[in-house]
CSV table of C-alpha atoms and ligand atoms in Angstrom, one decimal:
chain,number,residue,atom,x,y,z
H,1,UNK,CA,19.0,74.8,97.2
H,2,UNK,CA,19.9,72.8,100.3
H,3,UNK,CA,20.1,75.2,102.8
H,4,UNK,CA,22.7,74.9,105.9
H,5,UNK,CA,19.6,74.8,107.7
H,6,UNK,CA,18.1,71.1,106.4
H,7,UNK,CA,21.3,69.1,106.4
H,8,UNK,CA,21.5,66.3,109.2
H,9,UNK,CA,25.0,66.0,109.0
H,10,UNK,CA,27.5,69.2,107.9
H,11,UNK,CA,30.7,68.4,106.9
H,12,UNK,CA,32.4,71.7,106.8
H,13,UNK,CA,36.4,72.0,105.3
H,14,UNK,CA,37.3,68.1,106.6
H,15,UNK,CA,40.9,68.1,105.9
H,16,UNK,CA,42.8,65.3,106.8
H,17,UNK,CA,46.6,64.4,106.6
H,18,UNK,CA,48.3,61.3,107.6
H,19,UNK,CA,52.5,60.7,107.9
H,20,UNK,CA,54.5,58.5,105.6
H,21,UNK,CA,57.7,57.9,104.4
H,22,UNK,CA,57.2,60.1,101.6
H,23,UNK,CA,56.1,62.6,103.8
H,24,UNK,CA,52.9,64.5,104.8
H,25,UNK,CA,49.3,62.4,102.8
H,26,UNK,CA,46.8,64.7,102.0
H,27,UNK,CA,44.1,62.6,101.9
H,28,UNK,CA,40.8,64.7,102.5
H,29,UNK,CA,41.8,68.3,100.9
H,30,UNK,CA,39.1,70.1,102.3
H,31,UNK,CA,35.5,68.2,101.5
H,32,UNK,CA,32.4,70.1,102.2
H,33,UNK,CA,29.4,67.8,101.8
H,34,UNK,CA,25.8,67.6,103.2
H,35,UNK,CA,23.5,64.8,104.1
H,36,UNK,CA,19.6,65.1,104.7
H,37,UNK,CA,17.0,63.1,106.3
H,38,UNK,CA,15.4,60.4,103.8
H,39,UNK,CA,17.6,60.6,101.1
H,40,UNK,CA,20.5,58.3,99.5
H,41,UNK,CA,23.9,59.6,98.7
H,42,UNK,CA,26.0,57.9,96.9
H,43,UNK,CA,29.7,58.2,96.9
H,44,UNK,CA,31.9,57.4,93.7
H,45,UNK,CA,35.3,58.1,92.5
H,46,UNK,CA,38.7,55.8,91.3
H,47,UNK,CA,40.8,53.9,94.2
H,48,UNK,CA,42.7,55.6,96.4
H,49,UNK,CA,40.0,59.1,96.0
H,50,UNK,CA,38.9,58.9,99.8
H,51,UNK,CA,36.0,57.5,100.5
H,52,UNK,CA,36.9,55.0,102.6
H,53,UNK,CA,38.7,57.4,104.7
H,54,UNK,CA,35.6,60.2,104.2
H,55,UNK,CA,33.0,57.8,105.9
H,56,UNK,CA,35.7,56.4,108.6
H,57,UNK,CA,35.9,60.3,110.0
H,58,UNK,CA,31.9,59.9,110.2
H,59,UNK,CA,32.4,57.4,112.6
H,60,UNK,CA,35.6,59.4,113.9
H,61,UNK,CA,37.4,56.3,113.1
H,62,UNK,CA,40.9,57.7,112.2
H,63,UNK,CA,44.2,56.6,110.9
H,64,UNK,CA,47.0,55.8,113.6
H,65,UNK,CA,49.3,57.5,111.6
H,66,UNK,CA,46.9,60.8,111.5
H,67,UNK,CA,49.4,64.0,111.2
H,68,UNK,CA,46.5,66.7,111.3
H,69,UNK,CA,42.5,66.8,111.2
H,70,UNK,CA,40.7,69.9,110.7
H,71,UNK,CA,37.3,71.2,109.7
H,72,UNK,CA,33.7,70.4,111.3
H,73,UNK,CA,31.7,67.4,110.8
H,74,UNK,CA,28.6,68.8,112.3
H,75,UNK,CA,25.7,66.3,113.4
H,76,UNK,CA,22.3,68.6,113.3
H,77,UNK,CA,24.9,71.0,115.4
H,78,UNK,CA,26.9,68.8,117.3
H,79,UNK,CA,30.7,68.4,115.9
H,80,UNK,CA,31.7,65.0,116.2
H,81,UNK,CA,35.1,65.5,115.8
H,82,UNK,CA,34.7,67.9,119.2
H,83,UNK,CA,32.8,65.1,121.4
H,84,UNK,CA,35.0,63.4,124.3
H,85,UNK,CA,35.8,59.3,123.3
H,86,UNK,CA,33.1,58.1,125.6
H,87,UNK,CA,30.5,60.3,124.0
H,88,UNK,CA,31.6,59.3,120.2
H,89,UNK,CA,31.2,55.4,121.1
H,90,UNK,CA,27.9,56.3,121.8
H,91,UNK,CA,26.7,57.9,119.0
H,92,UNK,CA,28.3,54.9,116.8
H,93,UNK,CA,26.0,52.8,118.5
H,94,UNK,CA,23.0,54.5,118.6
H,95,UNK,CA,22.8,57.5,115.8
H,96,UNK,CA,25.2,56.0,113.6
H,97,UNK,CA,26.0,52.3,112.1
H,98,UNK,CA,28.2,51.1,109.0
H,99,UNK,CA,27.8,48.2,106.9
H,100,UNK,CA,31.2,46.9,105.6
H,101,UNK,CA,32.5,45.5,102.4
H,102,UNK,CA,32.7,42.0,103.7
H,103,UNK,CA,30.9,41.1,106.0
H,104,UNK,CA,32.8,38.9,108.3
H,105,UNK,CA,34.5,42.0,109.8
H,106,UNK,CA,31.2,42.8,111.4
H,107,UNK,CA,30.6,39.0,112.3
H,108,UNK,CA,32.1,37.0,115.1
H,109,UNK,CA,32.3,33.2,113.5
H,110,UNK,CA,32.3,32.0,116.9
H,111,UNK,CA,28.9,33.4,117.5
H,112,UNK,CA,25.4,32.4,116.1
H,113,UNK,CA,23.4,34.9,113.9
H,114,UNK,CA,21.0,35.3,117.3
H,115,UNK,CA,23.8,36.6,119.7
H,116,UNK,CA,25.0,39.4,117.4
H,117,UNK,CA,21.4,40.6,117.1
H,118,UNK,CA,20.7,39.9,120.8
H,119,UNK,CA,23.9,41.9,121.7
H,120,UNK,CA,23.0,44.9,119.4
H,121,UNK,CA,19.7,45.0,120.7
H,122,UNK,CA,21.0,45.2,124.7
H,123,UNK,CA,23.0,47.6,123.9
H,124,UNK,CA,20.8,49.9,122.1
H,125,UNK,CA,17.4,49.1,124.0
H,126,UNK,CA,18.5,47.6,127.5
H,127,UNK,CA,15.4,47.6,128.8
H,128,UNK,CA,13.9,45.0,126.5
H,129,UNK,CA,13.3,41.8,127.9
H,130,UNK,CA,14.4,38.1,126.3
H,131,UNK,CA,11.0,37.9,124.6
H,132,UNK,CA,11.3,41.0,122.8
H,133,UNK,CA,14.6,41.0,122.0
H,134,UNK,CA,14.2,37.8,120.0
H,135,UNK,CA,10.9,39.3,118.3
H,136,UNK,CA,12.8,41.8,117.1
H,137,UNK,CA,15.3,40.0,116.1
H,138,UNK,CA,12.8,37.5,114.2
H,139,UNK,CA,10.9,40.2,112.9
H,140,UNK,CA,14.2,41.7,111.7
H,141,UNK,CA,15.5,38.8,109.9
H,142,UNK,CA,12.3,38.9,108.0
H,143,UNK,CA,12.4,42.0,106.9
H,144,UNK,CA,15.8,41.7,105.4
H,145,UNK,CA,14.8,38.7,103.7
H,146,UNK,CA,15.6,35.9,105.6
H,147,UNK,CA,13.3,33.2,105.4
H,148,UNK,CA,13.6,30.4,108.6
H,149,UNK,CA,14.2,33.2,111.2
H,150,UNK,CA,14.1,30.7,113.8
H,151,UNK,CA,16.4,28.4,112.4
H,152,UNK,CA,18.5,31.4,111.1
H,153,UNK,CA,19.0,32.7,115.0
H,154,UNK,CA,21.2,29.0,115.8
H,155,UNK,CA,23.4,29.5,112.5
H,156,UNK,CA,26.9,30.5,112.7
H,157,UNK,CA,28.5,32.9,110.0
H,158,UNK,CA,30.2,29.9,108.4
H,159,UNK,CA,26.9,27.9,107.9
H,160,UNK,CA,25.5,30.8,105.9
H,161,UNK,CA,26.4,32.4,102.1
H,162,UNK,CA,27.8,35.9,101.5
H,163,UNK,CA,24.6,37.4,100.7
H,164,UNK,CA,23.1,35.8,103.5
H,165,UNK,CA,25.6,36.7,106.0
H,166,UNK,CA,25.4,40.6,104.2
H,167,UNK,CA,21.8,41.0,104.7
H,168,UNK,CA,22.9,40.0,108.6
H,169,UNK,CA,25.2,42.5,108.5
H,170,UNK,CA,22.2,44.8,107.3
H,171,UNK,CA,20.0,43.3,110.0
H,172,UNK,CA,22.4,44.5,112.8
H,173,UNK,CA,23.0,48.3,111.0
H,174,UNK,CA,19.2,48.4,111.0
H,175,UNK,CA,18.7,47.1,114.5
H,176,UNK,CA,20.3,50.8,115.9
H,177,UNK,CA,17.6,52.8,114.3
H,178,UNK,CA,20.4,54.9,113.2
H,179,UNK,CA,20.0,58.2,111.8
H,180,UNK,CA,22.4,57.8,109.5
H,181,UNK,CA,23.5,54.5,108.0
H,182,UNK,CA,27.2,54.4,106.4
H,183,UNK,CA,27.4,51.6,103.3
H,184,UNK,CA,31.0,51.3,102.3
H,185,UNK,CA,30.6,49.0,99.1
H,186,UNK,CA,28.3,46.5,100.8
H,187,UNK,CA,28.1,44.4,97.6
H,188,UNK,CA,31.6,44.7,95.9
H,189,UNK,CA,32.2,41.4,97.4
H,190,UNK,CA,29.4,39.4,96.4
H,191,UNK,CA,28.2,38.4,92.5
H,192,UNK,CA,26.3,39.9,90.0
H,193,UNK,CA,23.0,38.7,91.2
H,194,UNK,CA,23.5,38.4,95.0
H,195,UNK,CA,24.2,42.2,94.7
H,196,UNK,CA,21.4,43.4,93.2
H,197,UNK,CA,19.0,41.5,95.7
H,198,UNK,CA,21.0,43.6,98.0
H,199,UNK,CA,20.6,46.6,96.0
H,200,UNK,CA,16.9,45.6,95.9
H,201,UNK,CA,16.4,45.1,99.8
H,202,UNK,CA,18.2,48.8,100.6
H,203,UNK,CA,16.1,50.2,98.0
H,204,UNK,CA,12.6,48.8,99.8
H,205,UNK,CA,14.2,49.3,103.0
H,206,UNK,CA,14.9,53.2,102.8
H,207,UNK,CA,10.7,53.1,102.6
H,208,UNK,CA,10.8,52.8,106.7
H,209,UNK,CA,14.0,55.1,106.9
H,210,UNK,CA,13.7,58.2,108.0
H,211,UNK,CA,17.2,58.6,108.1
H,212,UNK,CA,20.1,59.3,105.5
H,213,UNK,CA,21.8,56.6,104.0
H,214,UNK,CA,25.9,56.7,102.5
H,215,UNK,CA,26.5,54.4,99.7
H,216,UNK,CA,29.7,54.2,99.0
H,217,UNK,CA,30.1,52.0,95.5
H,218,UNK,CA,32.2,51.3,92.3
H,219,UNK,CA,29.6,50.9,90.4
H,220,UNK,CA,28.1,53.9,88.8
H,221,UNK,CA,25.2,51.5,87.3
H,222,UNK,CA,24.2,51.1,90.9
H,223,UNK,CA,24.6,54.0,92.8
H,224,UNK,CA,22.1,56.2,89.1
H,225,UNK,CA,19.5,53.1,90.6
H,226,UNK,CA,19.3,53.3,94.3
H,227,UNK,CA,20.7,57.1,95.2
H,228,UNK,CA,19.1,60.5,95.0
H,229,UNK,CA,22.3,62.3,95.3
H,230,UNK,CA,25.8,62.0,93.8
H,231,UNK,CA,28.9,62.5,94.9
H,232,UNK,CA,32.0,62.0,92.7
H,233,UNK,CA,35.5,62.2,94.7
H,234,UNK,CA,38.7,62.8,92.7
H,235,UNK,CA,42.2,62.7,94.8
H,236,UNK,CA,40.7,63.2,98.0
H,237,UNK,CA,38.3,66.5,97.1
H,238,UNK,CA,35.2,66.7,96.0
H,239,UNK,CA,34.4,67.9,92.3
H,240,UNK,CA,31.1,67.5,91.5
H,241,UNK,CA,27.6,66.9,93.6
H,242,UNK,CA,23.8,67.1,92.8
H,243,UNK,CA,20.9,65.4,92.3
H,244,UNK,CA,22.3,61.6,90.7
H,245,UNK,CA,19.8,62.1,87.7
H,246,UNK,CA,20.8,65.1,86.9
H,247,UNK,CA,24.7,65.0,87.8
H,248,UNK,CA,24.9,61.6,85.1
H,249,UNK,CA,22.6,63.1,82.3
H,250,UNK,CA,25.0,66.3,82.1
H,251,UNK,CA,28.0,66.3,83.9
H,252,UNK,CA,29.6,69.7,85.1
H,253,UNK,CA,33.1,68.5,86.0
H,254,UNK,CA,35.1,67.2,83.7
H,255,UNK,CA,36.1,64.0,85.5
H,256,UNK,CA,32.5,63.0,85.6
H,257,UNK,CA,32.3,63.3,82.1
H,258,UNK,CA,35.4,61.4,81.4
H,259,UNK,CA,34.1,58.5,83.4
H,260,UNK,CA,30.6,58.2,81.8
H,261,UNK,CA,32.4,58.6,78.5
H,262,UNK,CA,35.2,55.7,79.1
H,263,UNK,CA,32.4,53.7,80.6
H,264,UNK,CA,30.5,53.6,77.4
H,265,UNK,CA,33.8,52.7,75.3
H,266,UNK,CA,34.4,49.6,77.6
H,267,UNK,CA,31.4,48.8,77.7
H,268,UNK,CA,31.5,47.4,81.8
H,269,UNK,CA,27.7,47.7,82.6
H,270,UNK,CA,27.8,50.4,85.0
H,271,UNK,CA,31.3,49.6,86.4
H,272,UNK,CA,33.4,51.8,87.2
H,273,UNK,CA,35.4,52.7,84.4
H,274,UNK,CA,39.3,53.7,84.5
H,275,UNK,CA,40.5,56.8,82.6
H,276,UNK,CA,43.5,57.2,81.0
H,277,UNK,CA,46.4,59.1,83.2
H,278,UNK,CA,48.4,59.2,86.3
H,279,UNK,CA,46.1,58.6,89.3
H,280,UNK,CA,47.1,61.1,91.5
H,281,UNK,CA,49.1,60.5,94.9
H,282,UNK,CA,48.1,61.8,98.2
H,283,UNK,CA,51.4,63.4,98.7
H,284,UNK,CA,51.3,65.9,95.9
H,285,UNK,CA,50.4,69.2,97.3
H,286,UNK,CA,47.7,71.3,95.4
H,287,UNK,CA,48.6,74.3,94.1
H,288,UNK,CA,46.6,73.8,90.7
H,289,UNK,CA,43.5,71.8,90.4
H,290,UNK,CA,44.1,68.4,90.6
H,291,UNK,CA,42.7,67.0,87.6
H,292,UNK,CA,44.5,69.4,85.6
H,293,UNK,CA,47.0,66.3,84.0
H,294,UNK,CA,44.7,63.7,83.3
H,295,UNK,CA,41.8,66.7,81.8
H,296,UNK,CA,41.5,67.1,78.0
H,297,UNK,CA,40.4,70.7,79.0
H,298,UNK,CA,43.4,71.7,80.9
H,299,UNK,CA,44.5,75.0,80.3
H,300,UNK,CA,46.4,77.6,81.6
H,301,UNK,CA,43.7,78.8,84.7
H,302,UNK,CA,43.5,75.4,86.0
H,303,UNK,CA,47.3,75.6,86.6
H,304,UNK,CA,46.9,78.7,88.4
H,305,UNK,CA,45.4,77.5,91.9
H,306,UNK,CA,42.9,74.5,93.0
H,307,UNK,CA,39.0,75.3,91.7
H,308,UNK,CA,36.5,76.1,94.5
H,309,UNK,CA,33.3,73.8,94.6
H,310,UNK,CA,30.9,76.3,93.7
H,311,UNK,CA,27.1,76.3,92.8
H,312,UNK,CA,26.5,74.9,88.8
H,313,UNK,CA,22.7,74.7,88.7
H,314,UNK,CA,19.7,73.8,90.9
H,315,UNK,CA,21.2,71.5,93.9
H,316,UNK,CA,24.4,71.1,92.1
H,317,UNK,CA,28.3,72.3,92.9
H,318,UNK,CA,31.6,71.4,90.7
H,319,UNK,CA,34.6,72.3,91.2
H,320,UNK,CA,35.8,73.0,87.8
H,321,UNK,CA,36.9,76.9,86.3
H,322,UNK,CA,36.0,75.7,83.2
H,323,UNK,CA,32.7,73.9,83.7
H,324,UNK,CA,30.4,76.2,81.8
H,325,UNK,CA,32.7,76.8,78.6
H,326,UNK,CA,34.0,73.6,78.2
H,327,UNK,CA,30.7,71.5,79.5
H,328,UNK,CA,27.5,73.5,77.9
N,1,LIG,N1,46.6,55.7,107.1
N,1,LIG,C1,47.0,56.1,105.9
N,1,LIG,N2,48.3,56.5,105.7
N,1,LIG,C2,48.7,56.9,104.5
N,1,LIG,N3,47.9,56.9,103.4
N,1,LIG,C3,46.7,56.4,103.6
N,1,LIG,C4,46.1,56.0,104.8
N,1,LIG,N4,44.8,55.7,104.6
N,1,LIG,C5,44.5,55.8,103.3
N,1,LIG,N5,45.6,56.3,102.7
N,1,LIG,C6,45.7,56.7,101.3
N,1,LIG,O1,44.7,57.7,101.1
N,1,LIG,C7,44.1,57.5,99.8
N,1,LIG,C8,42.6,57.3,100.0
N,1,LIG,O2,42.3,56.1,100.6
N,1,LIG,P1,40.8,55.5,100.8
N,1,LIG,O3,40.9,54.1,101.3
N,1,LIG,O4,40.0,56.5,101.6
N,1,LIG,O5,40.3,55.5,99.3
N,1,LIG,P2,39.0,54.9,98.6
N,1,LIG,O6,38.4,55.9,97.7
N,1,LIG,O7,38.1,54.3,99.6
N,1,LIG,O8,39.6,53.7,97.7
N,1,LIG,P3,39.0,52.3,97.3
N,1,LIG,O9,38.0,52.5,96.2
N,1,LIG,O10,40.2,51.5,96.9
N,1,LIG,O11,38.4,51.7,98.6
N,1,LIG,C9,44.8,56.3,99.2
N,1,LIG,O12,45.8,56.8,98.3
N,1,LIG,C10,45.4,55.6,100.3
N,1,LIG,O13,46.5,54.9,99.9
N,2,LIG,NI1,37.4,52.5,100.0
């Protein structure tokens, strides 16, 4: 399926390994994952799996304790981790943008909603003059739902809700004409309904998007609504990725069958459930597959060395040596 050849972004054997106390974190173990032009990918796995940390190195935002960080993340050819400083800050502005959990980290409270757009916009675009920038800016606000522009552009984050300030925070992402838009759970901090207007506006939004959107979320529920692709995480690897129709109707890795089935015992509507076990610390060292003591499958092979992430179907890897006996 997905040849090398139509991915926008590569990322090719990302290993990444931070210093503690305890010694040497491995907190990527070697992720290969691809992202293509107009589709949604959604990213899912329990705390502490590496998401966080997997879109940071997008933005080559990494860790001041960072030990050691290998592998490619190549953007249509270009390696990101390879580009000098004053290149990379570029690219975050212009080919890249993230939307945060909460929104205030992207929002200055001593600054009205008008000056972060205007500021974005300069940045980006400096040849656009006062009267288009505010255009934009209006036109913008609109888009993301934000009735009174006018009035909007003299607010300051404080005088606005959280959805309000979040579809801001969209505002701004959107404002780059990025290529590839990073969503680290965007709506894990707002309520029930709030986040699935939000849902609602990225879903109409990806209509004018030519780019590839990163939707990093807890909630499985979600992420089967608005993504094309899924992409479950277990203890910093990857272990199962396709199409997010097909990946939820029949699991190939075990993991992902355990949390569909413990999300139907609790009952959480679409939340991410918790399975039984030991969640597994970033210090242990691989030298068996890593779900081996929290899988009902286990046996003697998955104890024998870590599972490649091989092809399991049309668009579909897992990394599981068991997937086809013990998942028909
Ligand atoms: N700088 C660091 N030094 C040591 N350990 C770290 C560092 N950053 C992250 N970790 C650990 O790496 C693992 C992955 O963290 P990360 O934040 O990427 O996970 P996550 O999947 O985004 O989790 P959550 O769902 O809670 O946001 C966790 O165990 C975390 O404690
Ligand atoms: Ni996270």
């Amino acid at each position: 399926m997905a040849a090398h050849s139509d991915a926008m972004v590569a990322i090719r054997n990302l290993r990444l390994d931070a210093r503690t106390e305890q010694g040497p974190a491995h907190i990527l173990r070697g992720i290969d994952l691809d992202f293509a032009r107009g589709r949604i990918i959604g990213i899912v796995g329990e705390s502490g799996s590496g998401k966080s940390t997997l879109v940071s190195c997008l933005l080559r935002l990494l860790p001041n304790n960072l030990d050691r960080i290998e592998g490619e993340i190549l953007f249509e050819g270009t390696d990101l981790l390879k580009l000098p400083p004053a290149e990379m800050n570029d690219w975050r502005g212009r080919k890249i943008a993230m939307i945060f959990q909460d929104p205030m980290t992207a929002l200055n409270p001593l600054f009205t909603v008008g000056t972060h757009l205007r500021d974005i916009l300069r940045r980006r675009f400096p040849q656009l003059s006062r009267q288009e920038i505010r255009e934009r800016s209006l036109a913008m606000l609109n888009k993301v739902g934000i009735s009174d522009a006018p009035t909007r552009l003299d607010a300051y984050p404080h005088q606005l809700s959280g959805g309000m300030r979040q579809r801001i925070v969209i505002a701004m992402a959107l404002l780059v004409e990025p290529d590839l838009l990073l969503a680290d759970e965007p709506t894990t901090a707002l309520d029930a309904t709030v986040e699935a207007q939000i849902v609602e506006l990225l879903d109409r939004l990806r209509q004018d998007f030519s780019g590839s959107i990163v939707f990093i979320s807890h909630h499985l529920g979600l992420v089967a609504e608005l993504c094309d692709d899924l992409c479950v995480m277990y203890g910093g690897a990857i272990v199962e990725t396709g199409p997010v129709a097909e990946v939820l109707a029949r699991p190939r890795h075990p993991y992902t069958r355990a949390l569909l089935d413990c999300e139907i015992e609790d009952g959480q509507e679409g939340r991410l459930a918790t399975i039984p076990g030991e969640v597994p610390s970033a210090t242990w060292t691989m030298d068996a597959c890593i779900f081996a003591s929290r899988c009902v499958h286990a046996a003697e092979v998955c104890r024998q060395g870590p599972p490649a992430l091989l092809p399991a179907g049309e668009g579909r890897k897992a990394a599981c040596k068991r997937s086809f006996e013990v998942l028909p």
